[in-house]
GROMACS .gro file of N, CA and C in nm:
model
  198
    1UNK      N    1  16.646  12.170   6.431
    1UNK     CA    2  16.509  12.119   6.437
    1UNK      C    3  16.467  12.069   6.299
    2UNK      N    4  16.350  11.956   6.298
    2UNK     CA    5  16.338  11.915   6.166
    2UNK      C    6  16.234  11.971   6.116
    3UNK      N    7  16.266  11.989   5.979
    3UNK     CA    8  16.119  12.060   5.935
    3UNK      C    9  15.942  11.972   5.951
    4UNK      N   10  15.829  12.021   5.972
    4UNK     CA   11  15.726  12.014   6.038
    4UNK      C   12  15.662  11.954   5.886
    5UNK      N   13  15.663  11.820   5.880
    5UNK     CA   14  15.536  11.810   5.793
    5UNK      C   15  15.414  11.851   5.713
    6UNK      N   16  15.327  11.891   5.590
    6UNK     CA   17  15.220  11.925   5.570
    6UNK      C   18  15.123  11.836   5.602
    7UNK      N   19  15.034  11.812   5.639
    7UNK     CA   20  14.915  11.719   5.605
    7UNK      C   21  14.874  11.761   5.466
    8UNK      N   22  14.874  11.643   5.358
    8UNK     CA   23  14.843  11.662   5.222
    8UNK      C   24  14.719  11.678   5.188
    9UNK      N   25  14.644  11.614   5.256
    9UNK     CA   26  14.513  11.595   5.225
    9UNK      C   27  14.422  11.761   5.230
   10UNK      N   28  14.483  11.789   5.374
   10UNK     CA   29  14.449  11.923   5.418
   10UNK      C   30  14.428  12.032   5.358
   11UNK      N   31  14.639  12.048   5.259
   11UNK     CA   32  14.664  12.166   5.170
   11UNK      C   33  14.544  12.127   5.085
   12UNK      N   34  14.506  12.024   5.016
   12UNK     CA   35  14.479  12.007   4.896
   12UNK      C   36  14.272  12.070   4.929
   13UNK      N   37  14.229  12.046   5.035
   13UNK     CA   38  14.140  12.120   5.113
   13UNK      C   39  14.105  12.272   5.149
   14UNK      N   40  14.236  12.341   5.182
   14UNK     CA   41  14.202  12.464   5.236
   14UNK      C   42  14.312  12.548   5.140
   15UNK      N   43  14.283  12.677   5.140
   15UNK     CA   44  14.364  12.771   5.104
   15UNK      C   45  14.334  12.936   5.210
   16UNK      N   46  14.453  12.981   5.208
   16UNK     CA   47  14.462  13.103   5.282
   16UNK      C   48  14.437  13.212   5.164
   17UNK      N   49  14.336  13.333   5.203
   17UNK     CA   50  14.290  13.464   5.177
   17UNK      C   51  14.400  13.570   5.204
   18UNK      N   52  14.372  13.675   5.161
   18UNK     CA   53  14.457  13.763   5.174
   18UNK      C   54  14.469  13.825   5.254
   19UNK      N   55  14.339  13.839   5.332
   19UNK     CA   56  14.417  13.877   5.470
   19UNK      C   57  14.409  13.781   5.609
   20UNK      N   58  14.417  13.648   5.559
   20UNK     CA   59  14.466  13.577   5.697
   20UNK      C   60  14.389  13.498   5.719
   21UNK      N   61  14.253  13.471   5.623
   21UNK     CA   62  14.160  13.347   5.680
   21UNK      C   63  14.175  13.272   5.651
   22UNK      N   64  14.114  13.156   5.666
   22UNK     CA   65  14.125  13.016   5.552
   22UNK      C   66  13.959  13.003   5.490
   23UNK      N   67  13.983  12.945   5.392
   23UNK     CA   68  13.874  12.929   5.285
   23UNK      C   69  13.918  12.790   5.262
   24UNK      N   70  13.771  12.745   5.253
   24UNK     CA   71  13.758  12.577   5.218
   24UNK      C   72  13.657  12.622   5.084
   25UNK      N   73  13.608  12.477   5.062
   25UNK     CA   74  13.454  12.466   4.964
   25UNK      C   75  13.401  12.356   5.029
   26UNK      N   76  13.223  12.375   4.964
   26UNK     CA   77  13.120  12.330   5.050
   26UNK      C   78  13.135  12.157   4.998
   27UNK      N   79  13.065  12.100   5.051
   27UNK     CA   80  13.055  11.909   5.024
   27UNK      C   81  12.931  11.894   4.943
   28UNK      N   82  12.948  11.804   4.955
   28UNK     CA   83  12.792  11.736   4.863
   28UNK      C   84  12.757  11.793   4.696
   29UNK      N   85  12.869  11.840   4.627
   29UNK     CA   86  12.886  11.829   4.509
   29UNK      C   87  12.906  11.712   4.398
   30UNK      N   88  12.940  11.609   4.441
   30UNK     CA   89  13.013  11.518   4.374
   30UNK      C   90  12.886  11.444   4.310
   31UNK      N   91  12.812  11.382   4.352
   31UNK     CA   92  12.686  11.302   4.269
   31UNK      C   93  12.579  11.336   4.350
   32UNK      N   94  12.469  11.235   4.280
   32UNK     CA   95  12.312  11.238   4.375
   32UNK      C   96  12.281  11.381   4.331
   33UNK      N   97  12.316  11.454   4.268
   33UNK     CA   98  12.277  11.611   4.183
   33UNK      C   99  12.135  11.637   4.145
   34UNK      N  100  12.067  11.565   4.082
   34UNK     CA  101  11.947  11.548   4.069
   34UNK      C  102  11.817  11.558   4.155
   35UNK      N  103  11.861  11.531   4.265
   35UNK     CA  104  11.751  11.548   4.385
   35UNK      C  105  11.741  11.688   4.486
   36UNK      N  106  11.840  11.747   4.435
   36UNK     CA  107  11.938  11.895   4.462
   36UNK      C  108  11.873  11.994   4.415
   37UNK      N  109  11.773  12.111   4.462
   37UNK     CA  110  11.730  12.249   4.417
   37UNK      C  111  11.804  12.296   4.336
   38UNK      N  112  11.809  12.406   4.216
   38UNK     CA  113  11.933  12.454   4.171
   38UNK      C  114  11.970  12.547   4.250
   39UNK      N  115  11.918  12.618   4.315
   39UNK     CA  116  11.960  12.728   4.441
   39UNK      C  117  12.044  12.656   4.534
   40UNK      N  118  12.000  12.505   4.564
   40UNK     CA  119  12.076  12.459   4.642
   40UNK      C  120  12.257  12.476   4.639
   41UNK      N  121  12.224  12.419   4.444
   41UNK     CA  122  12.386  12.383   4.374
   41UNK      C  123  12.429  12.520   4.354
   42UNK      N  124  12.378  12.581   4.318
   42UNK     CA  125  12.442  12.730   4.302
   42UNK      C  126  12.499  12.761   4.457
   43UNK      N  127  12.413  12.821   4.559
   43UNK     CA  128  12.474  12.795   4.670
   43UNK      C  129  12.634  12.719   4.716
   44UNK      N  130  12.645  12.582   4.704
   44UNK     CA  131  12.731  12.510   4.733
   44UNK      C  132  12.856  12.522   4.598
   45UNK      N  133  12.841  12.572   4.537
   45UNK     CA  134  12.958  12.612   4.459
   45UNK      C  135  13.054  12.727   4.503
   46UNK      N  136  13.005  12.764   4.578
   46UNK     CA  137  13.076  12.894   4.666
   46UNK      C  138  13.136  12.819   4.795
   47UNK      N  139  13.277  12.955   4.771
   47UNK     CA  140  13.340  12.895   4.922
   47UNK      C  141  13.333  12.961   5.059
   48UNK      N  142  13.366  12.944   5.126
   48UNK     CA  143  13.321  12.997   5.236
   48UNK      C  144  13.454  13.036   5.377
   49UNK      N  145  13.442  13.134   5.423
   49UNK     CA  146  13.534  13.082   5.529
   49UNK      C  147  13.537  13.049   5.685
   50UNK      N  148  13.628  12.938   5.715
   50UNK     CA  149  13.652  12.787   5.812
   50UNK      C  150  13.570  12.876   5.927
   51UNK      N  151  13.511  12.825   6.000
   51UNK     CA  152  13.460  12.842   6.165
   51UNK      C  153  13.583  12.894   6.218
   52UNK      N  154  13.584  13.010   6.294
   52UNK     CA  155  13.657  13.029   6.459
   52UNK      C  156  13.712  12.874   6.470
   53UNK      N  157  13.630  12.828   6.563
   53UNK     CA  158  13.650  12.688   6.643
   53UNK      C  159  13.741  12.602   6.591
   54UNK      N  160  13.784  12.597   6.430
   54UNK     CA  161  13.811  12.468   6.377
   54UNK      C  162  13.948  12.531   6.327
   55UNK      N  163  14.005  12.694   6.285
   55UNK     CA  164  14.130  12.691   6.278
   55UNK      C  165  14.232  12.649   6.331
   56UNK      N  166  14.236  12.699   6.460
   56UNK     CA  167  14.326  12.640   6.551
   56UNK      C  168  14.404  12.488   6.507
   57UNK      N  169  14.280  12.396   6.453
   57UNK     CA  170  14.304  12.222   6.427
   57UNK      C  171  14.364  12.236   6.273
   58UNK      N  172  14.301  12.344   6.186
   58UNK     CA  173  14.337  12.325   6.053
   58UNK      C  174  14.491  12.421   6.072
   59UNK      N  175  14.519  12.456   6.167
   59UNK     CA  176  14.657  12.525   6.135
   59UNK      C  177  14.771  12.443   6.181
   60UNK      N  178  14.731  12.394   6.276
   60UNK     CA  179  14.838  12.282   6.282
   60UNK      C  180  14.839  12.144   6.173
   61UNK      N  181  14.788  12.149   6.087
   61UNK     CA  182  14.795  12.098   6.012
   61UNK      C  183  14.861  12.176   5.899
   62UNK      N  184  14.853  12.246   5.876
   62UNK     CA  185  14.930  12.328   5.741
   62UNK      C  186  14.982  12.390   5.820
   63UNK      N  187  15.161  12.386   5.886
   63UNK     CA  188  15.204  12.483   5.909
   63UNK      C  189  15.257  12.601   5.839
   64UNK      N  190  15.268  12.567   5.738
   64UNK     CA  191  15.342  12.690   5.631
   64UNK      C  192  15.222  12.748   5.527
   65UNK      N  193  15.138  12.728   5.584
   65UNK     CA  194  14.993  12.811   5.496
   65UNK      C  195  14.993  12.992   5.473
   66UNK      N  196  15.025  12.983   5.611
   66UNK     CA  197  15.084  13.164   5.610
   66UNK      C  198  15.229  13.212   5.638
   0.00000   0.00000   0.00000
């Protein structure tokens, strides 16, 4: 059998926790900062981890994540 592709974009997106979740980071960092609460930006500097619903899609995408 041939080995299973990464999606690059993905790895470079998510990372796996230690015990088994996935962890992303939040959006809307990049510009437009200024119009942004600082609670807001503080907030969104933290990561968080992926929905139930949406592993399933992000694991077939990284098969070798775990």
């Amino acid at each position: 059998m041939p080995k299973i592709k990464t999606n690059r974009s993905a790895a470079k997106r998510f990372t796996a926790t230690g015990g088994g979740k996935i962890r992303r980071n939040h959006c809307n960092m990049r510009h437009i900062l200024t119009k942004k609460s600082p609670k807001r930006k503080r907030q969104l500097r933290k990561s968080v981890i992926v929905a139930d619903s949406n592993v399933a899609s992000i694991r077939r995408l990284l098969p070798y994540l775990f």
